[in-house]
Amino acid sequence: MKLGRLNHIGVATPDLDASIAFYRDVMGASDITEPFVLESQQVRVCFVNTPNGGTQIELLQPTAPDSAVGKWLEKNLLGGQHHICYEVPDIHVAKAWFESLGKRVLGEPRIGAHGTLIFFVHPKDMGGQLTEIMETPKGH
Ligand code: CO
């Protein structure tokens, strides 16, 4: 296992358009990607880019109330930080590493919002932090 860069912080929201307006009008963000639906995670998602290729904010609005993010929002009505995502050079090496330590990997690696393979690790095995592990996009 080799820790890569902090790719993004996942922020859940009950209203994606309101959150986009917040990052634009309150936080001064000038580079926010067009929202799209990521069916595999039942979310509508977009990215707030911070300057100089910095860590992104991933804004997530559930498309179904019984989805993972939908259930999380039931307990966190305003939304807020949902997960953090670290890059790794090899997703399969990382999965084997976490499993060898008894960490609960949630599902098989699948294509995430950046088009590369990702998986999540259970927050109870990660100091309370839902953790997304993502293979570094090629060319980065
Ligand atoms: Co994410």
Coordinates of N, CA and C and ligand atoms in Angstrom, one line a residue:
M1 N 0.9 -1.2 0.0 CA 0.0 0.0 0.0 C 0.9 1.2 0.0
K2 N 0.6 2.1 -0.9 CA 1.3 3.4 -1.0 C 0.3 4.5 -1.1
L3 N 0.3 5.4 -0.1 CA -0.7 6.5 -0.1 C -0.4 7.5 -1.1
G4 N -1.4 7.9 -1.9 CA -1.2 8.9 -2.9 C -1.8 10.2 -2.5
R5 N -2.1 11.1 -3.4 CA -2.6 12.4 -3.1 C -4.1 12.3 -2.6
L6 N -4.5 13.3 -1.8 CA -5.9 13.5 -1.4 C -6.6 14.0 -2.6
N7 N -7.4 13.1 -3.2 CA -8.1 13.5 -4.5 C -9.3 14.4 -4.2
H8 N -10.2 14.0 -3.3 CA -11.3 14.8 -3.1 C -11.9 14.5 -1.7
I9 N -12.7 15.5 -1.3 CA -13.6 15.3 -0.1 C -15.0 15.3 -0.6
G10 N -15.7 14.2 -0.2 CA -17.1 14.0 -0.6 C -18.0 14.7 0.4
V11 N -18.8 15.6 -0.2 CA -19.8 16.4 0.6 C -21.2 16.0 0.2
A12 N -22.0 15.5 1.1 CA -23.4 15.2 0.7 C -24.3 16.4 0.9
T13 N -25.3 16.5 0.0 CA -26.2 17.7 0.1 C -27.6 17.2 -0.3
P14 N -28.6 17.8 0.4 CA -29.9 17.5 0.0 C -30.3 18.3 -1.3
D15 N -29.5 19.3 -1.7 CA -29.9 20.2 -2.8 C -28.6 20.6 -3.5
L16 N -28.3 19.8 -4.6 CA -27.0 20.0 -5.3 C -27.0 21.4 -5.9
D17 N -28.1 21.9 -6.5 CA -28.0 23.3 -7.1 C -27.7 24.4 -6.0
A18 N -28.3 24.2 -4.9 CA -28.1 25.2 -3.8 C -26.6 25.1 -3.3
S19 N -26.1 23.9 -3.3 CA -24.6 23.7 -2.9 C -23.7 24.3 -3.9
I20 N -24.0 24.1 -5.2 CA -23.2 24.8 -6.3 C -23.3 26.3 -6.1
A21 N -24.4 26.8 -5.9 CA -24.5 28.3 -5.7 C -23.7 28.7 -4.4
F22 N -23.7 27.9 -3.4 CA -23.0 28.2 -2.2 C -21.5 28.3 -2.5
Y23 N -21.0 27.3 -3.2 CA -19.5 27.3 -3.5 C -19.1 28.4 -4.4
R24 N -20.1 28.7 -5.3 CA -19.8 29.8 -6.3 C -19.9 31.2 -5.6
D25 N -21.0 31.4 -4.9 CA -21.3 32.8 -4.4 C -20.7 33.1 -3.1
V26 N -20.5 32.1 -2.2 CA -20.0 32.3 -0.9 C -18.5 32.0 -0.8
M27 N -18.1 30.9 -1.4 CA -16.8 30.4 -1.3 C -15.9 30.9 -2.5
G28 N -16.5 31.5 -3.5 CA -15.7 32.1 -4.6 C -15.1 31.1 -5.5
A29 N -15.8 29.9 -5.6 CA -15.3 29.0 -6.6 C -15.6 29.4 -8.0
S30 N -14.7 29.3 -8.9 CA -14.9 29.7 -10.3 C -14.9 28.5 -11.3
D31 N -14.6 27.4 -10.8 CA -14.5 26.2 -11.7 C -15.3 25.0 -11.0
I32 N -16.5 24.9 -11.5 CA -17.4 23.8 -11.0 C -17.9 23.0 -12.2
T33 N -17.7 21.7 -12.1 CA -18.1 20.9 -13.3 C -19.6 20.7 -13.4
E34 N -20.0 20.4 -14.6 CA -21.5 20.1 -14.9 C -21.9 18.9 -14.1
P35 N -23.1 19.0 -13.4 CA -23.5 17.8 -12.7 C -23.9 16.6 -13.6
F36 N -23.7 15.4 -13.1 CA -24.1 14.2 -13.9 C -24.6 13.1 -12.9
V37 N -25.3 12.2 -13.4 CA -25.8 11.1 -12.5 C -24.8 9.9 -12.6
L38 N -24.4 9.5 -11.4 CA -23.6 8.3 -11.3 C -24.5 7.2 -10.8
E39 N -25.0 6.4 -11.7 CA -26.0 5.4 -11.4 C -25.5 4.4 -10.3
S40 N -24.2 4.0 -10.5 CA -23.7 2.9 -9.6 C -23.7 3.3 -8.1
Q41 N -23.7 4.6 -7.9 CA -23.8 5.1 -6.5 C -25.1 5.8 -6.1
Q42 N -26.0 5.9 -7.1 CA -27.3 6.5 -6.9 C -27.1 7.9 -6.4
V43 N -26.3 8.7 -7.1 CA -26.1 10.1 -6.8 C -26.0 10.9 -8.0
R44 N -26.4 12.2 -7.8 CA -26.1 13.2 -8.8 C -24.9 14.0 -8.3
V45 N -23.9 14.2 -9.1 CA -22.6 14.6 -8.6 C -22.0 15.7 -9.5
C46 N -21.2 16.5 -8.9 CA -20.3 17.5 -9.6 C -19.1 17.7 -8.7
F47 N -18.1 18.4 -9.4 CA -16.9 18.7 -8.6 C -16.6 20.2 -8.6
V48 N -16.2 20.6 -7.4 CA -15.7 22.0 -7.3 C -14.2 21.9 -7.3
N49 N -13.6 22.5 -8.4 CA -12.1 22.4 -8.5 C -11.5 23.6 -7.7
T50 N -10.5 23.2 -6.9 CA -9.7 24.3 -6.3 C -8.5 24.5 -7.1
P51 N -7.9 25.7 -7.0 CA -6.8 26.1 -8.0 C -5.6 25.2 -8.0
N52 N -4.9 25.3 -9.1 CA -3.6 24.6 -9.3 C -3.7 23.1 -9.1
G53 N -4.8 22.5 -9.6 CA -5.0 21.1 -9.5 C -5.1 20.5 -8.1
G54 N -5.6 21.4 -7.2 CA -5.8 21.0 -5.8 C -6.9 20.0 -5.6
T55 N -7.0 19.6 -4.3 CA -8.0 18.7 -3.9 C -9.4 19.2 -4.3
Q56 N -10.3 18.3 -4.8 CA -11.6 18.7 -5.2 C -12.6 18.5 -4.1
I57 N -13.7 19.2 -4.2 CA -14.9 18.9 -3.4 C -15.9 18.2 -4.3
E58 N -16.3 17.0 -3.9 CA -17.2 16.2 -4.6 C -18.6 16.4 -4.0
L59 N -19.5 17.1 -4.7 CA -20.8 17.3 -4.2 C -21.8 16.2 -4.6
L60 N -22.5 15.6 -3.6 CA -23.3 14.4 -3.9 C -24.7 14.6 -3.4
Q61 N -25.6 14.5 -4.3 CA -27.0 14.5 -3.9 C -27.6 13.1 -4.3
P62 N -28.2 12.5 -3.3 CA -28.8 11.1 -3.6 C -29.9 11.2 -4.6
T63 N -30.0 10.2 -5.5 CA -31.1 10.1 -6.4 C -32.2 9.2 -5.9
A64 N -31.9 8.5 -4.8 CA -32.9 7.6 -4.1 C -32.8 7.7 -2.6
P65 N -33.9 7.8 -1.9 CA -33.8 7.9 -0.4 C -33.2 6.7 0.3
D66 N -33.3 5.5 -0.3 CA -32.8 4.3 0.3 C -31.4 4.0 -0.2
S67 N -30.7 4.9 -0.9 CA -29.3 4.7 -1.3 C -28.4 5.0 -0.1
A68 N -27.1 4.7 -0.2 CA -26.2 4.9 0.9 C -26.1 6.4 1.3
V69 N -26.0 7.3 0.3 CA -26.0 8.7 0.6 C -27.3 9.2 1.1
G70 N -28.4 8.6 0.6 CA -29.7 9.0 1.0 C -29.9 8.7 2.5
K71 N -29.5 7.5 2.9 CA -29.7 7.1 4.3 C -28.8 8.0 5.2
W72 N -27.6 8.3 4.7 CA -26.7 9.1 5.5 C -27.3 10.5 5.7
L73 N -28.0 11.0 4.7 CA -28.6 12.4 4.8 C -29.8 12.4 5.8
E74 N -30.4 11.2 6.0 CA -31.5 11.1 6.9 C -31.0 11.4 8.3
K75 N -29.7 11.1 8.6 CA -29.1 11.4 9.9 C -28.4 12.7 10.0
N76 N -28.1 13.3 8.8 CA -27.4 14.5 8.7 C -28.1 15.4 7.8
L77 N -29.2 16.0 8.3 CA -30.1 16.7 7.4 C -29.6 17.8 6.6
L78 N -28.6 18.5 7.1 CA -28.0 19.7 6.4 C -27.0 19.2 5.4
G79 N -26.6 17.9 5.4 CA -25.5 17.4 4.6 C -24.2 17.7 5.3
G80 N -23.1 17.6 4.6 CA -21.8 17.9 5.1 C -20.8 16.8 4.7
Q81 N -19.6 16.7 5.3 CA -18.6 15.8 4.9 C -19.0 14.4 5.0
H82 N -19.0 13.7 3.9 CA -19.4 12.3 3.8 C -18.3 11.3 3.8
H83 N -17.3 11.6 2.9 CA -16.1 10.7 2.8 C -14.9 11.5 2.4
I84 N -13.7 10.9 2.5 CA -12.5 11.5 1.9 C -11.9 10.4 1.0
C85 N -11.3 10.9 -0.1 CA -10.8 10.0 -1.1 C -9.3 10.2 -1.4
Y86 N -8.6 9.1 -1.2 CA -7.1 9.1 -1.5 C -6.9 8.3 -2.7
E87 N -5.9 8.8 -3.5 CA -5.4 8.0 -4.6 C -4.4 7.0 -4.2
V88 N -4.4 5.9 -5.0 CA -3.3 4.9 -4.8 C -2.9 4.5 -6.3
P89 N -1.7 4.0 -6.4 CA -1.2 3.6 -7.7 C -1.9 2.4 -8.3
D90 N -2.3 1.5 -7.4 CA -2.8 0.2 -7.8 C -4.0 -0.2 -6.9
I91 N -5.2 -0.2 -7.5 CA -6.4 -0.4 -6.7 C -6.5 -1.8 -6.1
H92 N -6.0 -2.8 -6.8 CA -6.1 -4.2 -6.4 C -5.1 -4.5 -5.3
V93 N -3.9 -3.9 -5.4 CA -2.9 -4.0 -4.3 C -3.5 -3.4 -3.0
A94 N -4.1 -2.2 -3.2 CA -4.7 -1.5 -2.0 C -5.8 -2.3 -1.4
K95 N -6.7 -2.9 -2.2 CA -7.8 -3.7 -1.6 C -7.2 -4.9 -0.8
A96 N -6.2 -5.6 -1.4 CA -5.6 -6.7 -0.7 C -5.0 -6.3 0.6
W97 N -4.4 -5.1 0.6 CA -3.7 -4.6 1.8 C -4.8 -4.4 2.9
F98 N -5.8 -3.7 2.6 CA -6.8 -3.4 3.6 C -7.5 -4.7 4.1
E99 N -7.8 -5.6 3.2 CA -8.4 -6.9 3.6 C -7.4 -7.7 4.5
S100 N -6.1 -7.6 4.2 CA -5.2 -8.4 5.0 C -5.1 -7.8 6.4
L101 N -5.5 -6.6 6.6 CA -5.6 -5.9 7.9 C -6.9 -6.1 8.6
G102 N -7.8 -6.8 7.9 CA -9.2 -7.0 8.5 C -10.1 -5.8 8.3
K103 N -9.7 -4.9 7.5 CA -10.6 -3.7 7.2 C -11.7 -4.2 6.3
R104 N -12.9 -3.7 6.5 CA -14.1 -4.1 5.7 C -14.1 -3.2 4.4
V105 N -13.8 -3.9 3.3 CA -13.9 -3.2 2.0 C -15.3 -3.4 1.5
L106 N -16.0 -2.3 1.1 CA -17.4 -2.4 0.8 C -17.6 -2.6 -0.7
G107 N -17.7 -3.8 -1.1 CA -18.0 -4.2 -2.5 C -16.7 -4.3 -3.3
E108 N -16.8 -4.7 -4.5 CA -15.7 -4.9 -5.4 C -15.3 -3.5 -6.0
P109 N -14.1 -3.4 -6.4 CA -13.7 -2.1 -7.1 C -14.6 -1.9 -8.3
R110 N -15.0 -0.6 -8.5 CA -16.0 -0.3 -9.6 C -15.6 1.1 -10.1
I111 N -16.1 1.4 -11.2 CA -15.8 2.7 -11.8 C -16.4 3.9 -11.0
G112 N -15.6 4.8 -10.6 CA -16.2 5.9 -9.8 C -16.4 7.2 -10.7
A113 N -16.6 8.3 -10.0 CA -17.0 9.5 -10.7 C -15.8 10.1 -11.6
H114 N -14.6 9.6 -11.4 CA -13.5 10.1 -12.2 C -13.2 9.1 -13.3
G115 N -14.0 8.0 -13.4 CA -13.7 7.1 -14.5 C -12.6 6.1 -14.2
T116 N -12.2 6.0 -13.0 CA -11.2 5.0 -12.6 C -11.8 4.2 -11.5
L117 N -11.1 3.1 -11.2 CA -11.6 2.1 -10.2 C -11.5 2.7 -8.8
I118 N -12.6 2.5 -8.0 CA -12.6 2.9 -6.6 C -13.3 1.8 -5.7
F119 N -13.0 1.9 -4.4 CA -13.8 1.2 -3.5 C -13.8 2.0 -2.2
F120 N -14.7 1.6 -1.3 CA -14.9 2.3 0.0 C -14.5 1.3 1.1
V121 N -14.0 1.9 2.2 CA -13.6 1.1 3.4 C -14.5 1.6 4.5
H122 N -15.0 0.6 5.3 CA -16.0 0.9 6.3 C -15.5 1.9 7.4
P123 N -16.3 2.9 7.7 CA -15.8 4.0 8.7 C -15.4 3.4 10.0
K124 N -16.1 2.3 10.4 CA -15.8 1.7 11.8 C -14.4 1.1 11.8
D125 N -13.8 0.8 10.7 CA -12.5 0.3 10.6 C -11.4 1.3 10.3
M126 N -11.9 2.6 10.2 CA -11.0 3.6 9.6 C -11.1 4.9 10.5
G127 N -11.2 4.6 11.8 CA -11.2 5.8 12.8 C -12.4 6.7 12.6
G128 N -13.5 6.1 12.1 CA -14.7 6.8 12.0 C -14.9 7.5 10.7
Q129 N -13.9 7.4 9.8 CA -14.0 8.1 8.5 C -14.3 7.2 7.4
L130 N -15.4 7.3 6.7 CA -15.7 6.6 5.5 C -14.6 7.0 4.5
T131 N -13.9 6.0 4.0 CA -12.7 6.3 3.1 C -12.9 5.7 1.8
E132 N -12.7 6.5 0.8 CA -12.7 6.0 -0.6 C -11.3 5.9 -1.1
I133 N -11.0 4.8 -1.7 CA -9.7 4.6 -2.3 C -9.9 4.6 -3.8
M134 N -9.1 5.3 -4.5 CA -9.3 5.5 -6.0 C -7.9 5.3 -6.7
E135 N -8.0 4.6 -7.8 CA -6.7 4.4 -8.6 C -6.4 5.8 -9.3
T136 N -5.2 6.2 -9.2 CA -4.8 7.5 -9.8 C -5.1 7.4 -11.3
P137 N -5.8 8.5 -11.8 CA -6.1 8.5 -13.2 C -4.8 8.5 -14.0
K138 N -4.8 7.8 -15.1 CA -3.6 7.7 -16.0 C -3.3 9.1 -16.5
G139 N -2.0 9.4 -16.6 CA -1.6 10.7 -17.1 C -1.5 11.8 -16.0
H140 N -1.8 11.3 -14.7 CA -1.6 12.3 -13.6 C -0.4 11.9 -12.8
Ligands
CO1 CO -15.9 10.3 -3.8

